[in-house]
PDB file of C-alpha atoms and ligand atoms in Angstrom:
ATOM      1  CA  MET S   1     -17.888 -15.786  14.697  1.00 65.00           C
ATOM      2  CA  ALA S   2     -19.883 -14.026  11.995  1.00 74.00           C
ATOM      3  CA  PRO S   3     -18.853 -14.489   8.365  1.00 93.00           C
ATOM      4  CA  VAL S   4     -15.644 -12.763   7.310  1.00 97.00           C
ATOM      5  CA  ALA S   5     -17.464 -10.258   5.086  1.00 97.00           C
ATOM      6  CA  ASP S   6     -19.593  -9.114   8.047  1.00 97.00           C
ATOM      7  CA  GLN S   7     -16.620  -8.844  10.361  1.00 98.00           C
ATOM      8  CA  LEU S   8     -14.725  -6.875   7.734  1.00 98.00           C
ATOM      9  CA  SER S   9     -17.636  -4.529   7.274  1.00 98.00           C
ATOM     10  CA  ASN S  10     -17.914  -4.023  11.050  1.00 98.00           C
ATOM     11  CA  VAL S  11     -14.224  -3.184  11.391  1.00 98.00           C
ATOM     12  CA  LEU S  12     -14.388  -0.760   8.465  1.00 98.00           C
ATOM     13  CA  SER S  13     -17.383   1.020   9.933  1.00 98.00           C
ATOM     14  CA  ASP S  14     -15.658   1.200  13.349  1.00 98.00           C
ATOM     15  CA  ILE S  15     -12.692   2.831  11.640  1.00 98.00           C
ATOM     16  CA  ARG S  16     -14.897   5.393   9.845  1.00 98.00           C
ATOM     17  CA  LYS S  17     -16.652   6.152  13.158  1.00 98.00           C
ATOM     18  CA  ALA S  18     -13.316   6.575  14.937  1.00 98.00           C
ATOM     19  CA  GLU S  19     -12.117   8.908  12.181  1.00 98.00           C
ATOM     20  CA  ALA S  20     -15.182  11.080  12.724  1.00 98.00           C
ATOM     21  CA  GLU S  21     -14.905  10.919  16.500  1.00 98.00           C
ATOM     22  CA  TYR S  22     -11.245  11.939  16.563  1.00 98.00           C
ATOM     23  CA  GLY S  23     -11.517  14.598  13.854  1.00 98.00           C
ATOM     24  CA  ARG S  24      -9.569  12.666  11.265  1.00 98.00           C
ATOM     25  CA  PRO S  25     -10.536  13.103   7.610  1.00 98.00           C
ATOM     26  CA  GLU S  26     -12.799  10.334   6.316  1.00 98.00           C
ATOM     27  CA  GLY S  27     -10.687   7.642   4.700  1.00 98.00           C
ATOM     28  CA  ALA S  28      -7.475   8.816   6.408  1.00 98.00           C
ATOM     29  CA  VAL S  29      -6.944   5.332   7.808  1.00 98.00           C
ATOM     30  CA  THR S  30      -6.234   2.273   5.665  1.00 98.00           C
ATOM     31  CA  LEU S  31      -7.303  -1.111   6.981  1.00 98.00           C
ATOM     32  CA  ILE S  32      -4.689  -3.812   6.476  1.00 99.00           C
ATOM     33  CA  ALA S  33      -6.573  -7.110   6.824  1.00 98.00           C
ATOM     34  CA  VAL S  34      -4.042  -9.462   8.420  1.00 98.00           C
ATOM     35  CA  SER S  35      -4.583 -12.908   6.889  1.00 98.00           C
ATOM     36  CA  LYS S  36      -1.617 -14.776   8.390  1.00 98.00           C
ATOM     37  CA  THR S  37      -2.293 -18.470   9.121  1.00 97.00           C
ATOM     38  CA  PHE S  38      -5.486 -18.372   6.994  1.00 97.00           C
ATOM     39  CA  GLU S  39      -5.607 -20.209   3.707  1.00 96.00           C
ATOM     40  CA  ALA S  40      -6.589 -18.663   0.386  1.00 97.00           C
ATOM     41  CA  ASP S  41     -10.159 -19.937   0.652  1.00 96.00           C
ATOM     42  CA  ALA S  42     -10.634 -18.192   3.990  1.00 96.00           C
ATOM     43  CA  ILE S  43      -9.347 -14.930   2.506  1.00 98.00           C
ATOM     44  CA  ARG S  44     -11.528 -14.960  -0.623  1.00 98.00           C
ATOM     45  CA  PRO S  45     -14.685 -13.634   1.099  1.00 97.00           C
ATOM     46  CA  ALA S  46     -12.795 -10.449   1.996  1.00 98.00           C
ATOM     47  CA  LEU S  47     -11.645 -10.099  -1.619  1.00 98.00           C
ATOM     48  CA  GLU S  48     -15.168 -10.801  -2.873  1.00 98.00           C
ATOM     49  CA  ALA S  49     -16.384  -8.026  -0.565  1.00 98.00           C
ATOM     50  CA  GLY S  50     -14.012  -5.681  -2.382  1.00 98.00           C
ATOM     51  CA  HIS S  51     -11.188  -5.435   0.131  1.00 98.00           C
ATOM     52  CA  ARG S  52      -7.731  -5.255  -1.436  1.00 98.00           C
ATOM     53  CA  VAL S  53      -5.210  -4.388   1.305  1.00 99.00           C
ATOM     54  CA  PHE S  54      -3.810  -7.355   3.229  1.00 99.00           C
ATOM     55  CA  GLY S  55      -0.963  -8.128   5.607  1.00 98.00           C
ATOM     56  CA  GLU S  56       1.121 -11.235   6.122  1.00 98.00           C
ATOM     57  CA  ASN S  57       3.932 -11.792   8.590  1.00 97.00           C
ATOM     58  CA  ARG S  58       5.863 -14.559   6.824  1.00 97.00           C
ATOM     59  CA  VAL S  59       7.430 -14.357   3.402  1.00 98.00           C
ATOM     60  CA  GLN S  60       7.226 -18.097   2.751  1.00 97.00           C
ATOM     61  CA  GLU S  61       3.577 -18.337   3.743  1.00 97.00           C
ATOM     62  CA  ALA S  62       2.643 -15.337   1.594  1.00 98.00           C
ATOM     63  CA  MET S  63       4.434 -16.836  -1.416  1.00 98.00           C
ATOM     64  CA  GLY S  64       2.276 -19.923  -1.038  1.00 97.00           C
ATOM     65  CA  LYS S  65      -1.117 -18.225  -1.351  1.00 97.00           C
ATOM     66  CA  TRP S  66      -0.935 -14.716  -2.790  1.00 98.00           C
ATOM     67  CA  PRO S  67       0.290 -15.374  -6.356  1.00 97.00           C
ATOM     68  CA  GLU S  68      -2.856 -17.432  -6.934  1.00 97.00           C
ATOM     69  CA  LEU S  69      -5.114 -14.810  -5.327  1.00 98.00           C
ATOM     70  CA  ARG S  70      -3.465 -12.040  -7.354  1.00 98.00           C
ATOM     71  CA  GLY S  71      -4.341 -14.088 -10.435  1.00 97.00           C
ATOM     72  CA  SER S  72      -8.035 -13.899  -9.511  1.00 97.00           C
ATOM     73  CA  TYR S  73      -8.353 -10.340  -8.156  1.00 98.00           C
ATOM     74  CA  ASP S  74      -6.898  -7.074  -9.468  1.00 98.00           C
ATOM     75  CA  GLY S  75      -5.417  -4.342  -7.340  1.00 98.00           C
ATOM     76  CA  ILE S  76      -4.222  -6.351  -4.372  1.00 98.00           C
ATOM     77  CA  GLU S  77      -1.785  -4.502  -2.082  1.00 98.00           C
ATOM     78  CA  LEU S  78       0.187  -6.840   0.155  1.00 98.00           C
ATOM     79  CA  HIS S  79       2.023  -5.587   3.245  1.00 99.00           C
ATOM     80  CA  LEU S  80       4.825  -7.460   5.019  1.00 98.00           C
ATOM     81  CA  ILE S  81       4.268  -6.880   8.735  1.00 98.00           C
ATOM     82  CA  GLY S  82       6.522  -9.592  10.176  1.00 98.00           C
ATOM     83  CA  PRO S  83      10.261  -9.924  10.766  1.00 96.00           C
ATOM     84  CA  LEU S  84      12.477 -10.158   7.722  1.00 95.00           C
ATOM     85  CA  GLN S  85      15.793 -11.964   7.269  1.00 93.00           C
ATOM     86  CA  SER S  86      18.175 -10.577   4.691  1.00 92.00           C
ATOM     87  CA  ASN S  87      18.349 -13.944   2.883  1.00 95.00           C
ATOM     88  CA  LYS S  88      14.620 -13.549   2.168  1.00 97.00           C
ATOM     89  CA  ALA S  89      14.901 -10.029   0.771  1.00 98.00           C
ATOM     90  CA  LYS S  90      14.598 -11.251  -2.817  1.00 98.00           C
ATOM     91  CA  GLU S  91      11.340 -13.119  -2.187  1.00 98.00           C
ATOM     92  CA  ALA S  92      10.003 -10.310   0.010  1.00 98.00           C
ATOM     93  CA  VAL S  93      10.546  -7.686  -2.684  1.00 98.00           C
ATOM     94  CA  ALA S  94       8.950  -9.933  -5.308  1.00 98.00           C
ATOM     95  CA  THR S  95       5.935 -10.856  -3.165  1.00 98.00           C
ATOM     96  CA  PHE S  96       5.040  -7.690  -1.231  1.00 98.00           C
ATOM     97  CA  ASP S  97       4.106  -4.115  -2.123  1.00 98.00           C
ATOM     98  CA  VAL S  98       4.915  -2.440   1.197  1.00 98.00           C
ATOM     99  CA  ILE S  99       7.385  -3.435   3.950  1.00 98.00           C
ATOM    100  CA  HIS S 100       6.624  -2.455   7.576  1.00 98.00           C
ATOM    101  CA  THR S 101       9.522  -4.045   9.392  1.00 98.00           C
ATOM    102  CA  VAL S 102      12.814  -2.423   8.427  1.00 98.00           C
ATOM    103  CA  ASP S 103      14.757  -2.606  11.689  1.00 98.00           C
ATOM    104  CA  ARG S 104      18.470  -2.782  10.893  1.00 97.00           C
ATOM    105  CA  GLN S 105      20.899  -1.551   8.320  1.00 97.00           C
ATOM    106  CA  LYS S 106      21.635  -5.000   6.930  1.00 97.00           C
ATOM    107  CA  ILE S 107      17.955  -5.463   6.035  1.00 98.00           C
ATOM    108  CA  ALA S 108      17.694  -1.941   4.651  1.00 98.00           C
ATOM    109  CA  LYS S 109      20.651  -2.580   2.340  1.00 98.00           C
ATOM    110  CA  ALA S 110      19.464  -6.025   1.269  1.00 98.00           C
ATOM    111  CA  LEU S 111      16.015  -4.623   0.420  1.00 98.00           C
ATOM    112  CA  LYS S 112      17.480  -1.723  -1.525  1.00 98.00           C
ATOM    113  CA  ALA S 113      19.767  -4.014  -3.541  1.00 98.00           C
ATOM    114  CA  GLU S 114      16.858  -6.305  -4.401  1.00 98.00           C
ATOM    115  CA  MET S 115      14.554  -3.439  -5.328  1.00 98.00           C
ATOM    116  CA  ASP S 116      17.192  -2.102  -7.708  1.00 98.00           C
ATOM    117  CA  LYS S 117      17.605  -5.557  -9.237  1.00 98.00           C
ATOM    118  CA  GLN S 118      13.879  -6.099  -9.645  1.00 98.00           C
ATOM    119  CA  GLY S 119      13.130  -2.525 -10.696  1.00 98.00           C
ATOM    120  CA  ARG S 120      10.756  -1.968  -7.796  1.00 98.00           C
ATOM    121  CA  ASP S 121      10.636   0.869  -5.274  1.00 97.00           C
ATOM    122  CA  LEU S 122       8.532  -0.334  -2.351  1.00 98.00           C
ATOM    123  CA  PRO S 123       7.375   2.086   0.330  1.00 98.00           C
ATOM    124  CA  CYS S 124       8.947   1.066   3.651  1.00 98.00           C
ATOM    125  CA  PHE S 125       8.148   1.629   7.316  1.00 98.00           C
ATOM    126  CA  ILE S 126      10.713   1.458  10.096  1.00 98.00           C
ATOM    127  CA  GLN S 127       9.693  -0.687  13.041  1.00 98.00           C
ATOM    128  CA  VAL S 128      10.139   1.077  16.382  1.00 98.00           C
ATOM    129  CA  ASN S 129      10.409  -0.829  19.659  1.00 98.00           C
ATOM    130  CA  THR S 130       8.436   1.761  21.623  1.00 98.00           C
ATOM    131  CA  GLY S 131       8.400  -0.366  24.780  1.00 98.00           C
ATOM    132  CA  GLU S 132      12.157  -1.086  24.508  1.00 97.00           C
ATOM    133  CA  GLU S 133      11.405  -4.778  25.035  1.00 97.00           C
ATOM    134  CA  PRO S 134      14.537  -6.906  24.682  1.00 96.00           C
ATOM    135  CA  GLN S 135      12.740  -9.780  22.905  1.00 95.00           C
ATOM    136  CA  LYS S 136      11.017  -7.510  20.405  1.00 96.00           C
ATOM    137  CA  ALA S 137      12.262  -6.310  17.026  1.00 96.00           C
ATOM    138  CA  GLY S 138      12.512  -2.631  16.246  1.00 98.00           C
ATOM    139  CA  ILE S 139      14.741   0.401  16.646  1.00 98.00           C
ATOM    140  CA  PRO S 140      14.844   1.934  20.147  1.00 98.00           C
ATOM    141  CA  PRO S 141      13.043   5.314  20.182  1.00 98.00           C
ATOM    142  CA  LYS S 142      16.185   7.356  20.748  1.00 98.00           C
ATOM    143  CA  GLU S 143      17.955   5.818  17.738  1.00 98.00           C
ATOM    144  CA  VAL S 144      15.129   6.293  15.270  1.00 98.00           C
ATOM    145  CA  ASP S 145      16.074   9.749  13.959  1.00 98.00           C
ATOM    146  CA  GLN S 146      19.572   8.556  13.062  1.00 98.00           C
ATOM    147  CA  PHE S 147      18.291   5.317  11.503  1.00 98.00           C
ATOM    148  CA  VAL S 148      15.705   7.153   9.383  1.00 98.00           C
ATOM    149  CA  LYS S 149      18.496   9.364   8.019  1.00 98.00           C
ATOM    150  CA  GLU S 150      20.722   6.383   7.254  1.00 98.00           C
ATOM    151  CA  CYS S 151      17.950   4.493   5.477  1.00 98.00           C
ATOM    152  CA  LYS S 152      16.950   7.506   3.391  1.00 98.00           C
ATOM    153  CA  ASP S 153      20.236   9.237   2.674  1.00 98.00           C
ATOM    154  CA  THR S 154      22.863   6.492   2.809  1.00 98.00           C
ATOM    155  CA  VAL S 155      20.891   3.428   1.705  1.00 98.00           C
ATOM    156  CA  GLY S 156      18.340   5.247  -0.456  1.00 98.00           C
ATOM    157  CA  LEU S 157      15.229   3.410   0.713  1.00 98.00           C
ATOM    158  CA  ASN S 158      11.802   4.960   0.250  1.00 98.00           C
ATOM    159  CA  ILE S 159      10.961   5.417   3.936  1.00 98.00           C
ATOM    160  CA  VAL S 160       7.349   6.566   4.301  1.00 98.00           C
ATOM    161  CA  GLY S 161       6.597   5.976   7.952  1.00 98.00           C
ATOM    162  CA  LEU S 162       6.956   4.182  11.268  1.00 98.00           C
ATOM    163  CA  MET S 163       5.395   1.035  12.698  1.00 98.00           C
ATOM    164  CA  CYS S 164       5.078  -0.297  16.258  1.00 98.00           C
ATOM    165  CA  ILE S 165       3.671  -3.209  18.254  1.00 98.00           C
ATOM    166  CA  PRO S 166       3.110  -2.001  21.841  1.00 98.00           C
ATOM    167  CA  PRO S 167       3.857  -4.307  24.807  1.00 97.00           C
ATOM    168  CA  VAL S 168       0.919  -6.655  25.394  1.00 95.00           C
ATOM    169  CA  ASP S 169       0.605  -5.784  29.076  1.00 94.00           C
ATOM    170  CA  GLU S 170       0.546  -2.003  28.760  1.00 96.00           C
ATOM    171  CA  ALA S 171      -2.055   0.528  27.682  1.00 96.00           C
ATOM    172  CA  PRO S 172      -1.271   1.169  24.015  1.00 98.00           C
ATOM    173  CA  GLY S 173      -2.060   4.894  24.035  1.00 98.00           C
ATOM    174  CA  GLU S 174       1.302   6.094  25.314  1.00 98.00           C
ATOM    175  CA  HIS S 175       3.102   3.952  22.732  1.00 98.00           C
ATOM    176  CA  PHE S 176       0.902   5.276  19.941  1.00 98.00           C
ATOM    177  CA  ALA S 177       1.530   8.831  21.133  1.00 98.00           C
ATOM    178  CA  LEU S 178       5.281   8.223  21.185  1.00 98.00           C
ATOM    179  CA  LEU S 179       5.269   6.797  17.647  1.00 98.00           C
ATOM    180  CA  GLN S 180       3.204   9.738  16.425  1.00 98.00           C
ATOM    181  CA  LYS S 181       5.684  12.174  17.961  1.00 98.00           C
ATOM    182  CA  ILE S 182       8.738  10.447  16.469  1.00 98.00           C
ATOM    183  CA  ALA S 183       7.077  10.299  13.037  1.00 98.00           C
ATOM    184  CA  ALA S 184       6.238  14.011  13.180  1.00 98.00           C
ATOM    185  CA  ARG S 185       9.748  15.117  14.098  1.00 98.00           C
ATOM    186  CA  ASN S 186      11.134  13.038  11.226  1.00 98.00           C
ATOM    187  CA  GLY S 187       8.652  14.414   8.707  1.00 98.00           C
ATOM    188  CA  LEU S 188       7.137  10.973   8.105  1.00 98.00           C
ATOM    189  CA  SER S 189       3.457  11.052   7.157  1.00 97.00           C
ATOM    190  CA  GLN S 190       2.492   7.405   7.625  1.00 98.00           C
ATOM    191  CA  ILE S 191       1.991   5.520  10.883  1.00 98.00           C
ATOM    192  CA  SER S 192       1.284   1.783  11.114  1.00 99.00           C
ATOM    193  CA  MET S 193      -0.215   0.888  14.493  1.00 98.00           C
ATOM    194  CA  GLY S 194      -3.306  -0.630  16.061  1.00 98.00           C
ATOM    195  CA  MET S 195      -4.473  -4.270  15.994  1.00 98.00           C
ATOM    196  CA  SER S 196      -7.778  -6.040  16.717  1.00 98.00           C
ATOM    197  CA  SER S 197      -7.873  -4.930  20.352  1.00 97.00           C
ATOM    198  CA  ASP S 198      -6.867  -1.305  19.921  1.00 98.00           C
ATOM    199  CA  TYR S 199      -7.298  -0.054  16.357  1.00 98.00           C
ATOM    200  CA  GLU S 200      -9.852   2.613  17.305  1.00 98.00           C
ATOM    201  CA  THR S 201      -7.455   4.012  19.894  1.00 98.00           C
ATOM    202  CA  ALA S 202      -4.731   4.041  17.231  1.00 98.00           C
ATOM    203  CA  VAL S 203      -6.971   6.094  14.927  1.00 98.00           C
ATOM    204  CA  GLY S 204      -7.154   8.686  17.703  1.00 98.00           C
ATOM    205  CA  PHE S 205      -3.351   8.898  17.818  1.00 98.00           C
ATOM    206  CA  GLY S 206      -2.903   9.435  14.097  1.00 98.00           C
ATOM    207  CA  ALA S 207      -2.559   5.941  12.650  1.00 98.00           C
ATOM    208  CA  THR S 208      -2.719   5.919   8.854  1.00 98.00           C
ATOM    209  CA  HIS S 209      -2.619   2.102   8.711  1.00 99.00           C
ATOM    210  CA  VAL S 210      -4.206  -0.279  11.206  1.00 98.00           C
ATOM    211  CA  ARG S 211      -3.333  -3.988  11.052  1.00 98.00           C
ATOM    212  CA  VAL S 212      -6.351  -6.073  12.016  1.00 98.00           C
ATOM    213  CA  GLY S 213      -6.421  -9.867  11.867  1.00 98.00           C
ATOM    214  CA  SER S 214      -8.508 -11.848  14.340  1.00 97.00           C
ATOM    215  CA  ALA S 215     -11.382  -9.329  14.447  1.00 98.00           C
ATOM    216  CA  ILE S 216     -11.894 -10.073  10.737  1.00 98.00           C
ATOM    217  CA  PHE S 217     -10.811 -13.677  10.188  1.00 97.00           C
ATOM    218  CA  GLY S 218     -11.371 -15.161  13.646  1.00 95.00           C
ATOM    219  CA  SER S 219      -8.896 -16.532  16.124  1.00 93.00           C
ATOM    220  CA  ARG S 220      -5.768 -18.165  14.746  1.00 90.00           C
ATOM    221  CA  ASP S 221      -4.922 -21.809  15.017  1.00 81.00           C
ATOM    222  CA  TYR S 222      -1.147 -22.214  15.073  1.00 70.00           C
ATOM    223  CA  ALA S 223      -1.234 -25.983  15.425  1.00 54.00           C
TER     224      ALA S 223
HETATM  225  C1  PLP J 301      -0.801 -10.758  13.709  1.00 86.99           C
HETATM  226  C2  PLP J 301      -0.420  -9.326  13.634  1.00 86.99           C
HETATM  227  C3  PLP J 301      -1.403  -8.308  13.643  1.00 86.99           C
HETATM  228  C4  PLP J 301      -2.890  -8.591  13.779  1.00 86.99           C
HETATM  229  O1  PLP J 301      -3.172  -9.025  15.066  1.00 86.99           O
HETATM  230  P1  PLP J 301      -4.699  -9.199  15.577  1.00 86.99           P
HETATM  231  O2  PLP J 301      -4.598  -9.049  17.037  1.00 86.99           O
HETATM  232  O3  PLP J 301      -5.133 -10.541  15.135  1.00 86.99           O
HETATM  233  O4  PLP J 301      -5.495  -8.123  14.937  1.00 86.99           O
HETATM  234  C5  PLP J 301      -0.974  -7.001  13.554  1.00 86.99           C
HETATM  235  N1  PLP J 301       0.335  -6.689  13.453  1.00 86.99           N
HETATM  236  C6  PLP J 301       1.298  -7.625  13.430  1.00 86.99           C
HETATM  237  C7  PLP J 301       2.716  -7.203  13.319  1.00 86.99           C
HETATM  238  C8  PLP J 301       0.959  -8.961  13.515  1.00 86.99           C
HETATM  239  O5  PLP J 301       1.929  -9.887  13.497  1.00 86.99           O
END
């Protein structure tokens, strides 16, 4: 595996090429560098290279490394891309800048209450279970319109877009297309989709945020 800075630069140039290829404006897509399981020292090269947008999937893990990194680098934007329990809403709101995984009313309400308490107003994405997989988090496609309304009008969350993780064993394109369609009919401008194996495809289907981990930091060791 090449050094992290080289991998990062390769992914960024792939994204710019995909933007051009698919007729997207240059810079339309934000790269979220997914640093889960990697320690602060492994993340620093990406920060040194000037990257500032990162994703983590666990609140506890993020709390352990990002306060220190924020102390050393200005302008960090941290995205929560993993499942959230309502008893972690306080820490999530304090630690992250954007939440991608709002998937039930209880979480929406807990986040809103914490944001009010902490005087923050974080942009939020709703996670959509495009493949309707029973084991996977997310709102089923046909319930999204209603849930978006509830989150915005009843709960008062700042919903900016939709997020999905397609089934591993299916071509991602149809899931990306579905998410793009649901976002459009709900007037949501931001779309979080595409990972190491399919971020260029996601750019073609209108992603505004791609979440790329292993292609930048290497394969993960969960041991
Ligand atoms: C880990 C993770 C990613 C990044 O996955 P890679 O295949 O390593 O790029 C993206 N999105 C979510 C929700 C993740 O948990």
